[in-house]
Coordinates of C-alpha atoms in Angstrom, one line a residue:
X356 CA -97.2 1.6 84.8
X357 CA -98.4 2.5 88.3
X358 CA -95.5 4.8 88.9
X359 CA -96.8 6.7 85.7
X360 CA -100.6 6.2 86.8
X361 CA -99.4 7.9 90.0
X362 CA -97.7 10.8 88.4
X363 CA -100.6 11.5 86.1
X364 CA -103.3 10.2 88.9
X365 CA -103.6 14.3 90.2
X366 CA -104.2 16.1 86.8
X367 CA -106.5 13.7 85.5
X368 CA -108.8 14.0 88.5
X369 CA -108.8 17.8 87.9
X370 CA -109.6 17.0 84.2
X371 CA -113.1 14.8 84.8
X372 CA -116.0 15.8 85.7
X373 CA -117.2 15.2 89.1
X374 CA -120.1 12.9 88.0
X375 CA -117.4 10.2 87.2
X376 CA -116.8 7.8 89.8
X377 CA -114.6 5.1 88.8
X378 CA -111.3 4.7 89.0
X379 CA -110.7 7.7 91.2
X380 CA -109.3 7.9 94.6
X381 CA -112.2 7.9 97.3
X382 CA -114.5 7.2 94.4
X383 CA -116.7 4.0 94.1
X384 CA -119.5 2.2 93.4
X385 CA -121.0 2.7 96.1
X386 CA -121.4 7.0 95.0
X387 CA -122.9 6.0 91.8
X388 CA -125.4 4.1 93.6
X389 CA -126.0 6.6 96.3
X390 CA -126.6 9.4 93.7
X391 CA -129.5 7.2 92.0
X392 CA -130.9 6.6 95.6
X393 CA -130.4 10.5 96.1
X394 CA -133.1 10.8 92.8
X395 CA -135.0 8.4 94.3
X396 CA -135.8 10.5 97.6
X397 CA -136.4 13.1 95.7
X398 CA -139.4 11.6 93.8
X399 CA -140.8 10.1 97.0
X400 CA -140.9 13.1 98.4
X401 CA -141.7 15.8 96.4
X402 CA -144.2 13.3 93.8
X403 CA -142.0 14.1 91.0
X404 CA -140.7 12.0 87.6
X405 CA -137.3 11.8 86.9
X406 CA -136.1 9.7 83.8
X407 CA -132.5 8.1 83.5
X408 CA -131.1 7.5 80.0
X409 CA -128.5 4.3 80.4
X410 CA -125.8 3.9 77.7
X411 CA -123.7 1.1 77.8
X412 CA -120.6 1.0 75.7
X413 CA -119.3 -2.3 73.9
X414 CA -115.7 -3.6 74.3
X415 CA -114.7 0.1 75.1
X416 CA -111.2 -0.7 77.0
X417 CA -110.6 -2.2 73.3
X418 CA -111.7 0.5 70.8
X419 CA -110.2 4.1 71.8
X420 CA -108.0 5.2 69.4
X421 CA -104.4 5.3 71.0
X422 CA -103.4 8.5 69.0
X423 CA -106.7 10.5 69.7
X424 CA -106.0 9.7 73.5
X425 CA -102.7 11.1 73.6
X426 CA -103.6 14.2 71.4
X427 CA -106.5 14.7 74.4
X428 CA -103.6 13.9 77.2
X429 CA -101.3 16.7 75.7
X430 CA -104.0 19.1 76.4
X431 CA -102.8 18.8 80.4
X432 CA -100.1 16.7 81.3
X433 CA -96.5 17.6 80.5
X434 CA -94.2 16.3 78.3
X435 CA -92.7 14.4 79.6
X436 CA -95.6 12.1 81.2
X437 CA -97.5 12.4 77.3
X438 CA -94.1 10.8 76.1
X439 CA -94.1 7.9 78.8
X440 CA -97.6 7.0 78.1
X441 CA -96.8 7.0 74.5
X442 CA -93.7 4.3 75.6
X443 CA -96.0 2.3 77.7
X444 CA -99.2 1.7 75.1
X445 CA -96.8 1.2 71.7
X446 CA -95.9 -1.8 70.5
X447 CA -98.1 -4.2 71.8
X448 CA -99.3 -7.8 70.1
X449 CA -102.3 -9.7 70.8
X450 CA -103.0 -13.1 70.6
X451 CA -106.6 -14.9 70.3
X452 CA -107.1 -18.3 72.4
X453 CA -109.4 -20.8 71.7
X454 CA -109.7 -23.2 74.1
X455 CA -106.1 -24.5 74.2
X456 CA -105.4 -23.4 70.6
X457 CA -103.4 -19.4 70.2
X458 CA -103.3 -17.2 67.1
X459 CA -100.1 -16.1 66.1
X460 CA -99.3 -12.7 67.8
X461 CA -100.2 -9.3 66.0
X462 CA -99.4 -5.6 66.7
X463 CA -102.3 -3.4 67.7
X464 CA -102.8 0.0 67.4
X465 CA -106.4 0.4 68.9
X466 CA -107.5 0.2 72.5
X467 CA -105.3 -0.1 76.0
X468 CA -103.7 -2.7 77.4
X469 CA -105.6 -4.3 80.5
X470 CA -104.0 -5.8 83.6
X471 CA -102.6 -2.4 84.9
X472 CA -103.7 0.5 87.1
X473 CA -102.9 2.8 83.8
X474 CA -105.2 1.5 81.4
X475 CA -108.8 2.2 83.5
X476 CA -107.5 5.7 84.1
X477 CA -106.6 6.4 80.6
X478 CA -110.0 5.4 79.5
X479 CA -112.2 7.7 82.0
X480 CA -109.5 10.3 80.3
X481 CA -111.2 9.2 76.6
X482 CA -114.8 8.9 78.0
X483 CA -114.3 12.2 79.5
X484 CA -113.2 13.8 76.0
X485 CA -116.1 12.5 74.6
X486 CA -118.5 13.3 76.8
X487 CA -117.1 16.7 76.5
X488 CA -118.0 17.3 73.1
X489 CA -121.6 15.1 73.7
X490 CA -122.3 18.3 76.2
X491 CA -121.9 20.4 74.0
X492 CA -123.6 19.5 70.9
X493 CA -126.9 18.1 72.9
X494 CA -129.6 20.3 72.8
X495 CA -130.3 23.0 76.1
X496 CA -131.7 21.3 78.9
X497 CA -134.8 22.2 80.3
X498 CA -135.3 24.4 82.8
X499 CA -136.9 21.6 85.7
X500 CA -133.6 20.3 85.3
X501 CA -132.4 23.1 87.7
X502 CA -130.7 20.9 90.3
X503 CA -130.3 17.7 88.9
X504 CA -126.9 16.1 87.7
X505 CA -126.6 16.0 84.1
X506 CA -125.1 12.6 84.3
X507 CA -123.6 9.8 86.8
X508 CA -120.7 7.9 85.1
X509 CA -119.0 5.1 86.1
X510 CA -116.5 3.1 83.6
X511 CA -118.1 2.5 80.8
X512 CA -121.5 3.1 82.5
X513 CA -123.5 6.3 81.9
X514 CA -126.8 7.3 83.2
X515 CA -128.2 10.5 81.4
X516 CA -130.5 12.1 84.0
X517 CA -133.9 14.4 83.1
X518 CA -137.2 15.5 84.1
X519 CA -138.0 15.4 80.1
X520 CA -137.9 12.0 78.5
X521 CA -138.3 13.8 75.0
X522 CA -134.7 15.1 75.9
X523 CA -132.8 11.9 77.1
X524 CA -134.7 11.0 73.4
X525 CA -132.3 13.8 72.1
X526 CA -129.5 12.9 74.0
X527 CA -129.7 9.6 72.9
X528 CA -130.0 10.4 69.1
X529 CA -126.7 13.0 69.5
X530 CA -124.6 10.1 71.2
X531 CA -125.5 7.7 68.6
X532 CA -123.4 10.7 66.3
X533 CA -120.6 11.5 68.3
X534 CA -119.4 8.3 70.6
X535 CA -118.8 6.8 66.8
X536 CA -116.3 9.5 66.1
X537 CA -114.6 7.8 69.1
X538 CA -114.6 4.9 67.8
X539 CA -116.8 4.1 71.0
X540 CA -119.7 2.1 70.3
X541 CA -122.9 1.9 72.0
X542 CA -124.5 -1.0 73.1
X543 CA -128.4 -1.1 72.0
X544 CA -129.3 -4.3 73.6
X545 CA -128.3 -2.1 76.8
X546 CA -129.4 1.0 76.6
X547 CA -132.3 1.5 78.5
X548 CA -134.8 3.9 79.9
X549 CA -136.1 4.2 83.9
X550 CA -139.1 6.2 84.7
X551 CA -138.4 7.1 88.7
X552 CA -142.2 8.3 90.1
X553 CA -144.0 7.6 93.2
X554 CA -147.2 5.7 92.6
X555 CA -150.1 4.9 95.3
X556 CA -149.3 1.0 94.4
X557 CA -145.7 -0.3 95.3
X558 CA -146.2 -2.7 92.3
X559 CA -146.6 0.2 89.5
X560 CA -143.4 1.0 90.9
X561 CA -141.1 -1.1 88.2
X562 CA -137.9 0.9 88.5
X563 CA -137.5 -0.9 91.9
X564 CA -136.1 -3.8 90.4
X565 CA -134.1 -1.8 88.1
X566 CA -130.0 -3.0 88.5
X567 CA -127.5 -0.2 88.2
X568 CA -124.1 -0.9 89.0
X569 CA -125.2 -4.1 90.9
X570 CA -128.0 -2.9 92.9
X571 CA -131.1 -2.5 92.5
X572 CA -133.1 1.4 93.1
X573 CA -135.7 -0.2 95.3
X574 CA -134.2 -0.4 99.0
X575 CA -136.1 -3.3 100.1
X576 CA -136.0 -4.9 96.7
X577 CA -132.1 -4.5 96.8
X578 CA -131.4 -5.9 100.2
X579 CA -133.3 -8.9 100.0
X580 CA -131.4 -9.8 96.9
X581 CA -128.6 -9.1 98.5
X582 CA -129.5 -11.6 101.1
X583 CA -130.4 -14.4 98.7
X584 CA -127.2 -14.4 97.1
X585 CA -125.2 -14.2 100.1
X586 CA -127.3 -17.3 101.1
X587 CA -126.6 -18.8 97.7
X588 CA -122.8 -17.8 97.6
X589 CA -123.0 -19.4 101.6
X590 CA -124.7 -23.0 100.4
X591 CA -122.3 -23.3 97.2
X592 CA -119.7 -23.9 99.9
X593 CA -121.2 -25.9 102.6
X594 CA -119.2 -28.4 101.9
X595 CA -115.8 -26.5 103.2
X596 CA -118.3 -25.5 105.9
X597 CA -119.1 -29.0 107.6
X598 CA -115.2 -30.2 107.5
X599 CA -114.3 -28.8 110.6
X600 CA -112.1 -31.7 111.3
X601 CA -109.8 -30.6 108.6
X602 CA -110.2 -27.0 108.3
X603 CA -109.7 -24.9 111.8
X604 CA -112.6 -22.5 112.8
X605 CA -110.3 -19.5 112.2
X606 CA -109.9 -20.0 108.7
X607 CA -113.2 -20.6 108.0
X608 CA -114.3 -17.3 109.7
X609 CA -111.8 -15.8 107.1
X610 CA -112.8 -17.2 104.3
X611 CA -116.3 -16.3 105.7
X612 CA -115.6 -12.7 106.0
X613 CA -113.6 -13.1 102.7
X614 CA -116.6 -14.6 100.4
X615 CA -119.7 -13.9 101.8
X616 CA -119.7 -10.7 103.8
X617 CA -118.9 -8.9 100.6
X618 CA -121.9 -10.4 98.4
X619 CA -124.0 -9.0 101.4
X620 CA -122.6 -5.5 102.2
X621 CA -121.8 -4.8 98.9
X622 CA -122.9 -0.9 98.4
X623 CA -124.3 -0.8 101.6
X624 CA -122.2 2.2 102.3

């Protein structure tokens, strides 16, 4: 599969929009967080409002419909690569676990199969579809939207961006209509609106402690979180820490670097 996910890897990233950000080459994270920062400046600076509309999507790796996705794929890879894909999703059986207790296996038909570089890849190819037609059938945007992204996607993550919350309303009501046809479903528990403005009072401010992608908007807010769960993920192994007798300074500077650094730095870029 990461032969084909190479093949394919060059068309597909002509065939998304550039407001996805996972899964791609040179793509992380981190740019989905940089672009909600970006808003953020903007509304510090120039004492505007921007609203996000998030939509998260419920077990979406495991309800795309395997013949919709390779009627979408046909639209621009070859032959050749539609007819390996079609090799490399068919035939597969699941099996449920219950604590040491298994199902007997049973073919599915729906959704891709995880543990590969293919299947994330082949998903932002669905998403992408649907967003497509979600574009199209969503009312004009306004005009103070001049400048702004549309959206910033990552995974199965999807921020809606607007200066008019009556819009993202819209938005919201037409995705609710077409992610079904999908056969992607929304999560409601998660979908949530953020109000970006600058206020006199750092407190009104309560999008600073709103998480996207594991950070949170507010710089300050975000690194001293970061800090107390390095500090946390650093005490949970204090015990590997104090045994220098048995474990050599080297490898605990690697598993240093290894465990915590990460928890620390992560987005920092």
């Amino acid at each position: 599969m990461c032969i084909q996910c190479a093949r394919v890897r060059p068309k597909v990233d002509q065939y998304l929009a550039q407001t996805h950000s996972g899964f791609r080459p040179g793509r992380s994270t981190a740019d989905v967080v940089w672009a909600h920062r970006w808003l953020v400046a903007k509304t510090q600076r120039y004492h505007s409002t921007v609203h996000l509309l998030g939509i998260d999507l419920s077990r979406a790796f495991d309800t795309i419909k395997r013949d919709t996705l390779l009627t979408v794929l046909e639209a621009f890879l070859s032959d050749d690569d539609v007819r390996l894909i079609r090799v490399l999703i068919s035939n597969t059986r699941l099996r449920v676990q219950l604590g040491r207790c298994q199902s007997e296996s049973f073919a599915t038909t729906k959704g891709t199969p995880q543990g590969d570089c293919l299947s994330p890849v082949l998903f932002t190819v669905y998403l992408e579809a649907a967003l497509r037609q979600l574009r199209q059938e969503v009312p004009a945007r306004p005009l103070s939207d001049n400048g702004l992204p549309l959206e910033l996607v990552y995974a199965d993550d999807a921020d809606f961006v607007s200066t008019s919350k009556s819009w993202l309303a819209d938005v919201e009501a037409t995705a609710s209509t077409v992610l079904p046809q999908w056969s992607l479903i929304m999560n409601r528990d998660k979908t949530e609106y953020t109000d970006i403005f600058r206020s006199a009072d750092r407190i009104d401010e309560e999008w600073r402690t709103t998480r996207k992608l594991g950070s949170l908007l507010g710089d300050e807010e975000d690194i001293m979180r970061r800090k107390q769960l390095a500090t946390a993920a650093f005490q949970s192994l204090w015990s590997l820490w104090k045994r220098h007798q048995h474990i050599s300074e080297k490898l605990r500077l690697r598993l240093y670097s290894t465990f915590i650094v990460p928890v620390l730095t992560y987005n920092s870029g």
